[in-house]
Amino acid sequence: MEIFDGIINDRGSKYAVSGGAVNSKADALAFLKQLKRQKKFAKATHNTWACLLNEGPLKNDDGESGAGMVIVRMLEREELRNHIVVVTRWYGGTKLGGDRFRRVQDAVNHYVKERT
């Protein structure tokens, strides 16, 4: 599990991105459970995630409508399979409108570029 915390601040909202290898839906859910063992991530407003598995894409918007599909499309472009990417947002009190999708893209780009 790799976590990049505090990568984006936008109008009070703070973002982190994390990810790791998964081979099944059960692996993806276990990854999320492990991430949320950290109180900070458990209390986040959104933990939006996606992964591309052999049986197809899995995603969850976690209340950030449409954000899971943004992650799926980016994983497809990067051909990053059997790997979960979670974009975490702590809401800062100001709605970001369409910019929230740009922040999700920025977070995924950061993960793809920085992961080992």
Short mmCIF file of C-alpha atoms in Angstrom, two decimals:
data_model
loop_
_atom_site.label_atom_id
_atom_site.label_comp_id
_atom_site.label_asym_id
_atom_site.label_seq_id
_atom_site.Cartn_x
_atom_site.Cartn_y
_atom_site.Cartn_z
CA MET A 1 0.00 0.00 0.00
CA GLU A 2 1.32 3.38 -1.02
CA ILE A 3 -0.22 6.57 0.37
CA PHE A 4 0.48 10.10 -0.84
CA ASP A 5 -1.15 12.45 1.64
CA GLY A 6 -1.68 16.20 1.42
CA ILE A 7 -1.03 16.31 -2.33
CA ILE A 8 -3.79 18.81 -3.22
CA ASN A 9 -5.53 21.65 -1.39
CA ASP A 10 -8.39 23.40 -3.15
CA ARG A 11 -10.68 25.89 -1.40
CA GLY A 12 -10.26 24.09 1.89
CA SER A 13 -10.69 20.56 0.55
CA LYS A 14 -7.67 18.34 1.08
CA TYR A 15 -6.79 15.29 -1.00
CA ALA A 16 -4.73 12.14 -0.70
CA VAL A 17 -4.27 9.26 -3.12
CA SER A 18 -3.35 5.68 -2.34
CA GLY A 19 -3.15 2.39 -4.15
CA GLY A 20 -1.80 -1.10 -4.40
CA ALA A 21 -2.04 -4.45 -6.15
CA VAL A 22 -5.39 -6.29 -6.08
CA ASN A 23 -6.58 -9.38 -7.93
CA SER A 24 -10.24 -9.56 -6.90
CA LYS A 25 -13.16 -7.63 -5.46
CA ALA A 26 -12.32 -9.17 -2.08
CA ASP A 27 -8.76 -7.80 -2.37
CA ALA A 28 -10.12 -4.34 -3.21
CA LEU A 29 -12.47 -4.36 -0.21
CA ALA A 30 -9.65 -5.60 2.04
CA PHE A 31 -7.44 -2.76 0.77
CA LEU A 32 -10.13 -0.20 1.67
CA LYS A 33 -10.63 -1.77 5.08
CA GLN A 34 -6.89 -1.57 5.76
CA LEU A 35 -6.76 2.07 4.58
CA LYS A 36 -9.69 3.01 6.83
CA ARG A 37 -7.94 1.51 9.86
CA GLN A 38 -6.21 4.86 9.87
CA LYS A 39 -8.71 7.11 11.63
CA LYS A 40 -7.94 10.02 9.31
CA PHE A 41 -9.07 8.02 6.25
CA ALA A 42 -12.07 6.52 8.04
CA LYS A 43 -13.30 10.07 8.80
CA ALA A 44 -12.74 11.37 5.24
CA THR A 45 -15.71 12.78 3.37
CA HIS A 46 -15.05 10.56 0.32
CA ASN A 47 -12.84 7.55 -0.44
CA THR A 48 -13.55 7.21 -4.16
CA TRP A 49 -11.87 4.22 -5.79
CA ALA A 50 -11.57 2.04 -8.86
CA CYS A 51 -9.61 -0.92 -10.17
CA LEU A 52 -9.40 -2.85 -13.43
CA LEU A 53 -9.66 -6.58 -12.81
CA ASN A 54 -9.65 -9.45 -15.30
CA GLU A 55 -13.45 -9.72 -14.93
CA GLY A 56 -13.86 -5.99 -15.59
CA PRO A 57 -13.71 -2.65 -13.82
CA LEU A 58 -14.89 -2.10 -10.25
CA LYS A 59 -15.56 1.34 -8.84
CA ASN A 60 -17.24 3.19 -6.01
CA ASP A 61 -17.99 6.92 -5.95
CA ASP A 62 -18.47 7.02 -2.16
CA GLY A 63 -20.76 10.02 -2.55
CA GLU A 64 -18.56 11.87 -5.07
CA SER A 65 -20.89 11.18 -7.99
CA GLY A 66 -19.06 10.23 -11.21
CA ALA A 67 -15.58 10.23 -9.69
CA GLY A 68 -15.18 6.44 -9.78
CA MET A 69 -15.63 6.43 -13.56
CA VAL A 70 -12.99 9.17 -13.88
CA ILE A 71 -10.53 6.85 -12.11
CA VAL A 72 -11.58 3.86 -14.27
CA ARG A 73 -10.93 5.81 -17.48
CA MET A 74 -7.52 6.95 -16.26
CA LEU A 75 -6.53 3.41 -15.26
CA GLU A 76 -7.61 2.20 -18.72
CA ARG A 77 -5.49 4.90 -20.38
CA GLU A 78 -2.48 3.95 -18.25
CA GLU A 79 -3.22 0.23 -18.78
CA LEU A 80 -2.86 -0.20 -15.02
CA ARG A 81 -4.58 -3.51 -14.31
CA ASN A 82 -5.06 -5.41 -11.04
CA HIS A 83 -4.31 -2.25 -9.11
CA ILE A 84 -6.66 -0.19 -6.93
CA VAL A 85 -6.41 3.59 -6.75
CA VAL A 86 -8.26 5.45 -3.99
CA VAL A 87 -8.73 9.23 -4.06
CA THR A 88 -9.55 10.54 -0.60
CA ARG A 89 -11.16 13.94 -0.03
CA TRP A 90 -11.74 15.82 3.17
CA TYR A 91 -14.41 18.42 2.32
CA GLY A 92 -13.35 21.95 3.16
CA GLY A 93 -16.72 23.69 3.18
CA THR A 94 -16.72 25.10 -0.37
CA LYS A 95 -18.27 23.18 -3.27
CA LEU A 96 -15.79 22.68 -6.11
CA GLY A 97 -18.32 22.00 -8.86
CA GLY A 98 -16.72 20.47 -11.95
CA ASP A 99 -13.26 21.19 -10.54
CA ARG A 100 -13.70 18.19 -8.26
CA PHE A 101 -13.15 15.95 -11.29
CA ARG A 102 -9.95 17.82 -12.13
CA ARG A 103 -8.73 17.25 -8.58
CA VAL A 104 -9.50 13.52 -8.90
CA GLN A 105 -7.53 13.46 -12.17
CA ASP A 106 -4.67 15.38 -10.54
CA ALA A 107 -4.59 12.87 -7.67
CA VAL A 108 -4.57 9.82 -9.98
CA ASN A 109 -1.86 11.42 -12.14
CA HIS A 110 0.22 12.00 -9.01
CA TYR A 111 -0.18 8.35 -8.02
CA VAL A 112 0.72 7.01 -11.46
CA LYS A 113 3.80 9.23 -11.64
CA GLU A 114 5.05 8.66 -8.07
CA ARG A 115 4.30 5.00 -7.38
CA THR A 116 7.21 2.60 -7.22
#
